[in-house]
Coordinates of C-alpha atoms in Angstrom, one line a residue:
X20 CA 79.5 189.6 153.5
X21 CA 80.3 186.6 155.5
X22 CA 79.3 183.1 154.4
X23 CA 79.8 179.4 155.5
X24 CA 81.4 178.1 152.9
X25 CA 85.0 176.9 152.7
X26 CA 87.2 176.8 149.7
X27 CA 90.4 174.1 149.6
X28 CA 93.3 174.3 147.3
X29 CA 94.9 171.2 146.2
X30 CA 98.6 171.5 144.8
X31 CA 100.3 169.7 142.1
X32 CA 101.3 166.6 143.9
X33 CA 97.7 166.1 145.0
X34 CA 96.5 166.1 141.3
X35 CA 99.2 164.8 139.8
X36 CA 97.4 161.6 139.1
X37 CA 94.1 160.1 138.7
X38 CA 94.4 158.0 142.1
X39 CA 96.0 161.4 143.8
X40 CA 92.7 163.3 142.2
X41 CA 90.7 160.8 143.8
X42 CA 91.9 160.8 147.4
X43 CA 91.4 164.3 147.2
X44 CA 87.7 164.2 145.4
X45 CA 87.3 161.8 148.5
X46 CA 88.2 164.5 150.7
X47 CA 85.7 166.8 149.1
X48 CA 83.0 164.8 149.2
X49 CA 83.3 163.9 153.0
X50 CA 83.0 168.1 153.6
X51 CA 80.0 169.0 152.5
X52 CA 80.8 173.3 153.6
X53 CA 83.6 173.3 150.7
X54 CA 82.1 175.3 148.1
X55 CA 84.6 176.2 145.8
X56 CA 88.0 173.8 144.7
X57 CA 91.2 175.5 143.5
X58 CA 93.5 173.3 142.1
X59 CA 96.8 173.5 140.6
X60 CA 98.7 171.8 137.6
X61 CA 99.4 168.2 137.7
X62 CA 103.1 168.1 139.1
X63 CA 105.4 168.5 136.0
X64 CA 102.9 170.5 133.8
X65 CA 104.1 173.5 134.9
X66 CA 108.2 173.0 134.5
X67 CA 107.1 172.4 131.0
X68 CA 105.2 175.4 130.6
X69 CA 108.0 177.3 131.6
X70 CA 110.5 175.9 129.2
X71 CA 108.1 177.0 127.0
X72 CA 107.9 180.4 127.5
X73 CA 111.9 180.6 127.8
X74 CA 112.2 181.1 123.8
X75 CA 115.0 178.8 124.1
X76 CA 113.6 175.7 122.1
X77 CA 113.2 174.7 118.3
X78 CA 109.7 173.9 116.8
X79 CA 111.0 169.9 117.5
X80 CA 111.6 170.5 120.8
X81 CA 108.5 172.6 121.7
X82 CA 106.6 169.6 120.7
X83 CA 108.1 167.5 122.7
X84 CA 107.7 169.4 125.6
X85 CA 103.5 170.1 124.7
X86 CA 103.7 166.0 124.4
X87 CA 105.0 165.6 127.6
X88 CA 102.2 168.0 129.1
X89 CA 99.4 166.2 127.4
X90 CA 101.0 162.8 128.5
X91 CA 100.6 163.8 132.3
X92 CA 97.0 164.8 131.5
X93 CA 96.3 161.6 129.1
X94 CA 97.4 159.2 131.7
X95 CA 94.9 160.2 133.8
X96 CA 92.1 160.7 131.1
X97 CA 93.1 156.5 130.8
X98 CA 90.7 156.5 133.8
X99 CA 88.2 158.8 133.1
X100 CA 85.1 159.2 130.5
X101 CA 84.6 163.4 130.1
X102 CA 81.3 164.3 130.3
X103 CA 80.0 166.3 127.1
X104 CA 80.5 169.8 128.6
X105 CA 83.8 168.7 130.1
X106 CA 85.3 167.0 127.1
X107 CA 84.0 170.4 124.4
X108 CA 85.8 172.7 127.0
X109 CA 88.9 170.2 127.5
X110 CA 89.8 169.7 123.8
X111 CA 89.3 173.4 122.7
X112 CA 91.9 174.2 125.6
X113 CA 94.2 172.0 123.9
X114 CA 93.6 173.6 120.7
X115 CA 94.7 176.8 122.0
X116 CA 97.8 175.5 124.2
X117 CA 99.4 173.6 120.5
X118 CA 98.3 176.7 118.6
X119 CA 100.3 179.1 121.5
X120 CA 103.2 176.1 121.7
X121 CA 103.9 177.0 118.0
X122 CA 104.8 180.3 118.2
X123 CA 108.5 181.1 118.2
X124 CA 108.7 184.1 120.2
X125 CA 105.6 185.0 123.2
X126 CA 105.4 188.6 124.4
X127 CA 105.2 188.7 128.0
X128 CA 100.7 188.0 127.9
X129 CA 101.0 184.9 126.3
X130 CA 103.8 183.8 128.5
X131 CA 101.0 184.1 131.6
X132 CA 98.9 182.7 128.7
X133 CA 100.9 179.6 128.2
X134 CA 101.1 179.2 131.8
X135 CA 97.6 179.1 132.2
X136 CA 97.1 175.8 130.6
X137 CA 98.6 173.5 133.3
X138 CA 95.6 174.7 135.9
X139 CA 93.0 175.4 133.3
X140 CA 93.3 171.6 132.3
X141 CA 93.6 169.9 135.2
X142 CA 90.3 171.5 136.3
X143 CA 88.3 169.6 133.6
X144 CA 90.0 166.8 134.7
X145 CA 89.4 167.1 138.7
X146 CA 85.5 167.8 138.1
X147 CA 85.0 165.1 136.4
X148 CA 86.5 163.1 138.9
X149 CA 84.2 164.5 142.3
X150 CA 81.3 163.4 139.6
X151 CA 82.4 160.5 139.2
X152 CA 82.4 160.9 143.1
X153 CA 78.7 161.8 143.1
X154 CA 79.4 165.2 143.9
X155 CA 77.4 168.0 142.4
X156 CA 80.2 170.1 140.5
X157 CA 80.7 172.4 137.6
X158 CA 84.2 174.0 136.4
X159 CA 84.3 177.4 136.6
X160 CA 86.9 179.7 134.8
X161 CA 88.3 181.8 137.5
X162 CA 89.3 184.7 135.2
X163 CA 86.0 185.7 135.7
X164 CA 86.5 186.8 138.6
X165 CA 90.0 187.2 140.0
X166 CA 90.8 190.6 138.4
X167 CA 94.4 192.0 139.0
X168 CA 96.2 194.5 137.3
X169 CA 98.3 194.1 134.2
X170 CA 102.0 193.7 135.7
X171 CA 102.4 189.9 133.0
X172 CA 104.1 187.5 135.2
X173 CA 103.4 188.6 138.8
X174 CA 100.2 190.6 138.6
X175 CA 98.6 192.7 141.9
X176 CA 95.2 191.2 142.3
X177 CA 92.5 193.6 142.6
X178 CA 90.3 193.3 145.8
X179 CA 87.6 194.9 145.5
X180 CA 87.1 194.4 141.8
X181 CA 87.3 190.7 142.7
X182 CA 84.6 191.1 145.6
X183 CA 82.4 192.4 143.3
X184 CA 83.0 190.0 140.5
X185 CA 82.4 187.2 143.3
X186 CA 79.3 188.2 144.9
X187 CA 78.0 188.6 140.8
X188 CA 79.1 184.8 139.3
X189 CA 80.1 182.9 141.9
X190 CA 77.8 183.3 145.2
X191 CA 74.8 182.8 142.9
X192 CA 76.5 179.4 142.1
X193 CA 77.4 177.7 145.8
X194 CA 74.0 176.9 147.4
X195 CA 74.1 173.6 145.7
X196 CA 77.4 172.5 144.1
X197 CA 80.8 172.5 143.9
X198 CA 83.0 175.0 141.4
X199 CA 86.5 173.9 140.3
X200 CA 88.8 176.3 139.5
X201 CA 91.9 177.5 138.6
X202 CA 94.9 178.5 141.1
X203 CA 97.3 181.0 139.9
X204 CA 96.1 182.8 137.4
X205 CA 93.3 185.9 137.4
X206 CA 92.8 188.7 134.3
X207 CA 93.0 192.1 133.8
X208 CA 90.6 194.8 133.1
X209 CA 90.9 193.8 129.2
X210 CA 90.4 189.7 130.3
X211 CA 93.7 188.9 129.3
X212 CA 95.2 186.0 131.3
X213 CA 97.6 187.0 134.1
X214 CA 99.6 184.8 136.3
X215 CA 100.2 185.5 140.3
X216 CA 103.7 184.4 140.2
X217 CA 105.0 181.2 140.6
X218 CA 103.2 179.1 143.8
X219 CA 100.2 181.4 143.6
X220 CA 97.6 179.1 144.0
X221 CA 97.4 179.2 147.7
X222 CA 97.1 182.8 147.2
X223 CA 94.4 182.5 144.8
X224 CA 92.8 180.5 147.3
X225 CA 92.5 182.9 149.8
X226 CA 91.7 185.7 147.7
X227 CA 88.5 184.1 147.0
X228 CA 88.0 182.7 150.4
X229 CA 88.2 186.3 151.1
X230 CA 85.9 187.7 148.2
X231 CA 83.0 185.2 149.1
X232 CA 83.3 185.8 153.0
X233 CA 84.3 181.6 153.1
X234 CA 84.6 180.7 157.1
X235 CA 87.7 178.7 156.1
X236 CA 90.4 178.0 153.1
X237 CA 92.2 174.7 152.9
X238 CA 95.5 174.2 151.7
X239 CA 95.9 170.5 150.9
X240 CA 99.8 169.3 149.9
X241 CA 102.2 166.7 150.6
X242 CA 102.7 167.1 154.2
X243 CA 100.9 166.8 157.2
X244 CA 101.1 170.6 158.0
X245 CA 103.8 173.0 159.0
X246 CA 106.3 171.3 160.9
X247 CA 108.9 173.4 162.8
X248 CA 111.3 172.9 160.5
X249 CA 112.3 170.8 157.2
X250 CA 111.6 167.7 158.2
X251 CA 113.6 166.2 155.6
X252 CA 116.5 168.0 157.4
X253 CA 115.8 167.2 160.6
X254 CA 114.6 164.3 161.2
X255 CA 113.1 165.4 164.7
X256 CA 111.0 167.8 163.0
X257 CA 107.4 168.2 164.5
X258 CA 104.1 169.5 163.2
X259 CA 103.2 172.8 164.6
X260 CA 99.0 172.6 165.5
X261 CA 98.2 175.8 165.7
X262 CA 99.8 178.8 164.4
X263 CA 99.0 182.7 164.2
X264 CA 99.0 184.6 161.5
X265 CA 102.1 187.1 162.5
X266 CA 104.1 183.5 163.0
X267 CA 102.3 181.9 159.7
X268 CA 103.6 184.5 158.0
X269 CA 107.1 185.2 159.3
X270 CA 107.4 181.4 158.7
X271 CA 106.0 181.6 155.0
X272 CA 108.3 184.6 154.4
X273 CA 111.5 183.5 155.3
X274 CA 111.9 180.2 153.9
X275 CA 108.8 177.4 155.5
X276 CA 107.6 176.0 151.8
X277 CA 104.6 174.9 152.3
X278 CA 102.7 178.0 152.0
X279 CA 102.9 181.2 150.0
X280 CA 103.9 184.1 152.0
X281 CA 101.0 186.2 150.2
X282 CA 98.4 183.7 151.6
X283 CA 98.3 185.2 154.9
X284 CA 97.3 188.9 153.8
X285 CA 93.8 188.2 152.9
X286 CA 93.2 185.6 155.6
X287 CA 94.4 188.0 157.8
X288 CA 92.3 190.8 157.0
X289 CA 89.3 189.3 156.8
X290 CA 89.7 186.9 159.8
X291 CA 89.9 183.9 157.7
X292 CA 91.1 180.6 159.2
X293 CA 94.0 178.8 157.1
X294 CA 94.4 174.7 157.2
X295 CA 97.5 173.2 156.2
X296 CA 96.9 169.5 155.5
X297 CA 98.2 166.6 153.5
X298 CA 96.0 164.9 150.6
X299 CA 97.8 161.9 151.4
X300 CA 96.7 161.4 155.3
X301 CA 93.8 164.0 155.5
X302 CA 93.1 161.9 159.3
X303 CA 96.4 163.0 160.5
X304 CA 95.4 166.5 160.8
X305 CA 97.2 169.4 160.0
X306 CA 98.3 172.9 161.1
X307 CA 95.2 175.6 161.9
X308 CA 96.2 179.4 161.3
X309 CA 94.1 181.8 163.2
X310 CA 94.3 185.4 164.1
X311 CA 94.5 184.7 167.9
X312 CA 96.1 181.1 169.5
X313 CA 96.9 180.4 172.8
X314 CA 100.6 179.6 171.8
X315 CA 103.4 180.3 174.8
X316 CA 106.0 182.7 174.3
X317 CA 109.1 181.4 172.7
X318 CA 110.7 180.1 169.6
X319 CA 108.9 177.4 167.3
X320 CA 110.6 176.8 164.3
X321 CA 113.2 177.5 163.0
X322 CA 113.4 178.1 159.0
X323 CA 116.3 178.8 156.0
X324 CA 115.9 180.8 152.9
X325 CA 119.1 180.3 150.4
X326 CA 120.6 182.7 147.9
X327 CA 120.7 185.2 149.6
X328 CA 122.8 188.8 148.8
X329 CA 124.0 190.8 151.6
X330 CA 125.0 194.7 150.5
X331 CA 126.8 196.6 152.8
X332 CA 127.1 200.2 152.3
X333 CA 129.3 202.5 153.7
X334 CA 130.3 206.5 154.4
X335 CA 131.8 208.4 156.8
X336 CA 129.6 211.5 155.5
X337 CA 126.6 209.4 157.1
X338 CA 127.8 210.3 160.6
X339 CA 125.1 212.9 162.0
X340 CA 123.9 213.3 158.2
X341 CA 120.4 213.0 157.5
X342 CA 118.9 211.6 154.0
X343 CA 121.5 209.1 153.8
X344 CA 119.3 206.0 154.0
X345 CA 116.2 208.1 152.1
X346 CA 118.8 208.2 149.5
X347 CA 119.3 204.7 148.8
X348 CA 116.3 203.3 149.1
X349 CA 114.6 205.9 147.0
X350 CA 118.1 204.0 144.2
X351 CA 117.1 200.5 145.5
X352 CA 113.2 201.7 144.4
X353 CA 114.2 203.2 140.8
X354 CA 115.0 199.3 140.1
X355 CA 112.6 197.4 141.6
X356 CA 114.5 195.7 144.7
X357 CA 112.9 194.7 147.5
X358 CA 114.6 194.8 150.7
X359 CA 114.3 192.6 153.7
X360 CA 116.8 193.1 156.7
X361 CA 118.2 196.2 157.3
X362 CA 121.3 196.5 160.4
X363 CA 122.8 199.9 160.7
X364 CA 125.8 201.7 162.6
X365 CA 127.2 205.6 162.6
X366 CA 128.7 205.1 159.1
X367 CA 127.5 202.0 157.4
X368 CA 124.0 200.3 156.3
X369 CA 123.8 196.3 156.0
X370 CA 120.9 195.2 153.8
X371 CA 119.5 191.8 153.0
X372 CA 118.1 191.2 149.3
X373 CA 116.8 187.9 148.8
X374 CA 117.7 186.3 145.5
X375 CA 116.0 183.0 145.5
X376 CA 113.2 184.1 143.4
X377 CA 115.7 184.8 140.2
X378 CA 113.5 184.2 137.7
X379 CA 111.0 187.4 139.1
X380 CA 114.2 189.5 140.1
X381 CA 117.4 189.7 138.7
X382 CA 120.7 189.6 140.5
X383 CA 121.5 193.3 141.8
X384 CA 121.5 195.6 138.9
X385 CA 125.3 196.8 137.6
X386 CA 123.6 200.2 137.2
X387 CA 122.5 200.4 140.5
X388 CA 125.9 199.4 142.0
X389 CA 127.4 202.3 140.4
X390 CA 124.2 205.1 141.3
X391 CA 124.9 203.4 144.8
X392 CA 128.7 203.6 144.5
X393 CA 128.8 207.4 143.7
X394 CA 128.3 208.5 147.1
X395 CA 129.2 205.2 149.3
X396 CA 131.8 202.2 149.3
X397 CA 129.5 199.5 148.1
X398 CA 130.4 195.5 149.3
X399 CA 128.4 192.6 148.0
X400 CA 128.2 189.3 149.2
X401 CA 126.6 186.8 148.2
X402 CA 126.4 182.7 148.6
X403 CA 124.4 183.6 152.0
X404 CA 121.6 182.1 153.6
X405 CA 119.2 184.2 156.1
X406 CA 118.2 181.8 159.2
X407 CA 114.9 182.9 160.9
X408 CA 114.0 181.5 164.8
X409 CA 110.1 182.0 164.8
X410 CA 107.8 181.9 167.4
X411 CA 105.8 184.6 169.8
X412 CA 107.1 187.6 172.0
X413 CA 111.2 185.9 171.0
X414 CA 113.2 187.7 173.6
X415 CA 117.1 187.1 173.1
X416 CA 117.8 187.0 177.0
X417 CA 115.3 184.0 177.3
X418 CA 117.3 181.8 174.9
X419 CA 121.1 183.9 174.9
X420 CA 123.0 181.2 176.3
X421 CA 122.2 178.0 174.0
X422 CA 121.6 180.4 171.6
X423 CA 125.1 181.7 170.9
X424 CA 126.8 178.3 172.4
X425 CA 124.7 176.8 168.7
X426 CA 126.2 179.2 166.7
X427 CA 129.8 179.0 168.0
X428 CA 131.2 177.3 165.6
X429 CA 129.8 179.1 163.3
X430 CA 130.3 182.4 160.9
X431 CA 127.7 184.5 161.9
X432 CA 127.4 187.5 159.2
X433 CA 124.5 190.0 160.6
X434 CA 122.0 189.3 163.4
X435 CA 118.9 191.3 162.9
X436 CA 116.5 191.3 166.3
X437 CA 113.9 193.9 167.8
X438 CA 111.6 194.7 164.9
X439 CA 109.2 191.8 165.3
X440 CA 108.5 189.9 168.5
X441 CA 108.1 187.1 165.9
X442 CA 111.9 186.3 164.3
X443 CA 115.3 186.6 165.4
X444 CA 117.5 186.4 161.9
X445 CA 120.6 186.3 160.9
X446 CA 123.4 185.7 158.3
X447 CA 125.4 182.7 157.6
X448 CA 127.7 180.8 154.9
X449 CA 124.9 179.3 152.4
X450 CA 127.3 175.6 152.6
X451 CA 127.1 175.3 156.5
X452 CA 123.2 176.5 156.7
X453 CA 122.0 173.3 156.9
X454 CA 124.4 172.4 159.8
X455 CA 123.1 175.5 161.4
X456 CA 119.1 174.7 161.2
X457 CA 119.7 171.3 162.2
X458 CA 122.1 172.5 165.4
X459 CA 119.3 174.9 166.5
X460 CA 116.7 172.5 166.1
X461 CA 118.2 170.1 168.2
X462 CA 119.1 172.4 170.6
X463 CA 116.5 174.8 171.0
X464 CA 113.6 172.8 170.0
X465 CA 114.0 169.2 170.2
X466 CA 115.2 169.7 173.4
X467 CA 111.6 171.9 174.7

């Protein structure tokens, strides 16, 4: 199933306002192959929500915080005048969002359930806005069709339930309007809200880019595209045009912000082309993702991802053993932690755990330290940063002098290189990262 549509995301900055909505409305109406609009909450609404959900907050204090959500979306209602469908939908929502709000204590569903309301709001709002536009379009609930499982707070979607739910309620719809929906969230088999995790909505984008065969996906934010690194950490910093999906997503996975790391998987697999614009200048361009580019070899960005925990795990018996690293990964599995670099030598294991995410991972569990500590010595460190050089068939040689003359002065804890032609990482102090990116970028980047 292959189609010509395109769907574009809009994130919270780019709706966080009427006059942002309308830029981007703007931006719809000049494209007349974008079918579907996913849009996130108004920036704020969803720090709100989450206080919310944290139980921490007296009945006083929860109304201050649903006040401050339906201030965001009243200030740009100032500007608008809800059509009759729009306004019935938008002030039952509300209903249900004070009614939830009230509650003392939220099982894990009606936390996703509260967070919910921060997309499923602004989507009355942005329709009526492309109307107002003269733009054919109709909000559409998107737990309809984006089914996942059941897992309350970071759910799996479910592709091929999702396909099929597509091709039933939403193909029939895209021959002659526009659908806005909802990033982020989805439902499960029993049409209970579910969330994707926090900065899903580019994900959600390309999961139904990907169930409705779209040629394209469009991820509109604050910058013009992906630069080659922070630019509000290096100055220099320049956009990156064209991109493939290995680098995308080496780039999204170890620290590069402006896209979710899962947004690559289905564009990937389905061929999908990914644009990375800003709603602000939407003439400057942007970055292009694509499964082939005609990129040169060599490093492209460079990126950071804080808080990181390195766990170093060491035993003499793992000299000519065998099962000593089934062992502790099938311990790091039993609780749920995800690994990302791995180093080893005769008798010891290095292992990267990233612990930026806390709020969908814990810090290392004290049970799994000691399950761990029963046949090894276990070290943790922590206060770390990972550093990623990305870019296309990195070899170390090409780049081994300036390379190791940048990080000189600096305390270098692991290097990981060889099992991607995409990144060198490595390991440094989390309070001279920072240093360290902008060093490289001048160095190896500014200077190309």
């Amino acid at each position: 199933m292959t189609s010509q549509f395109t769907v574009a995301k809009f994130g919270g900055t780019s709706v966080a306002n009427f006059e942002a909505m309308h830029r981007c409305a703007q931006i719809i109406h000049d494209d007349n192959q974008v079918r579907i609009v996913v849009v996130s909450a108004s920036a704020g609404v969803t720090n709100h929500l989450v206080t919310l959900t944290q139980q921490k907050a007296d009945l006083a204090e929860r109304k201050t915080l649903v006040k401050a959500v339906l201030d965001i979306q009243d200030a740009i209602l100032e500007k608008l005048t809800l059509d009759a469908d729009l306004a019935i939908g938008f002030s039952q929502t509300i209903s249900e969002f004070e009614q939830l709000a009230e509650l003392p204590a939220l099982s894990a569903q009606q936390c996703d359930e509260m967070l919910s309301f921060g997309e499923r709001l602004s989507s009355f709002l942005f329709t009526q806005v492309l109307r107002n536009q003269g733009v054919a379009a109709d909000r559409f609930d998107v737990r309809q069709v984006l089914k996942t499982d059941n897992q309350f707070g970071k759910a799996t979607p479910d592709v091929s339930a999702t396909a099929n739910a597509a091709e039933q309620h939403l193909l029939p719809q895209l021959a002659d309007k526009v659908l806005v929906t909802q990033g982020f969230i989805g439902s499960d088999t029993y049409g209970q809200t579910t969330t994707l995790g926090r900065g899903g909505s580019d994900y959600s984008a390309a999961l139904l880019a990907e169930a409705i065969g779209a040629q394209s996906v469009q991820i509109w934010t604050d910058v013009v595209g992906i630069f080659s690194t922070d630019p509000r950490l290096c100055k220099k910093a320049s956009p990156i045009a064209r991109l493939s999906f290995d680098e995308a997503a080496e780039m999204a996975t170890f620290g590069a912000k402006v896209l979710h790391p899962a947004t690559i998987l289905p564009a990937s697999r389905s061929g999908i082309a990914v644009f990375v614009g800003s709603s602000r200048e939407p003439q400057a361009g942007g970055t292009w993702i694509e499964k082939e580019t005609e990129s040169k070899a060599g490093i492209r960005a460079v990126t950071q991802r804080k808080n990181q925990i390195l766990l170093t795990l060491k035993s003499p018996e793992m000299l000519l053993a065998s099962g000593f690293l089934a062992r502790i990964f099938t311990i790091l599995s039993k609780y749920n932690i995800s690994v990302d670099l791995v180093t080893t030598s005769e008798i010891s294991v290095a292992i990267t755990l990233d612990n930026a995410l806390s709020s969908s991972r814990p810090e290392l569990d004290q049970a799994c330290l000691e399950e761990l500590s029963e046949f090894c010595h276990v070290t943790v460190e922590t206060n770390l940063t990972l550093v990623a050089l990305i870019g296309s068939e990195i070899q170390l040689r090409q780049h081994e002098v300036n390379f190791m003359n940048v990080l000189k002065n600096f305390n270098i804890r692991l290097i990981c290189h060889g099992a991607s032609k995409h990144n060198l990482c490595f390991l440094v102090e989390q309070s001279e990262s920072d240093n360290v990116v902008q060093s490289i970028h001048a160095q190896l980047l500014e200077a190309c």
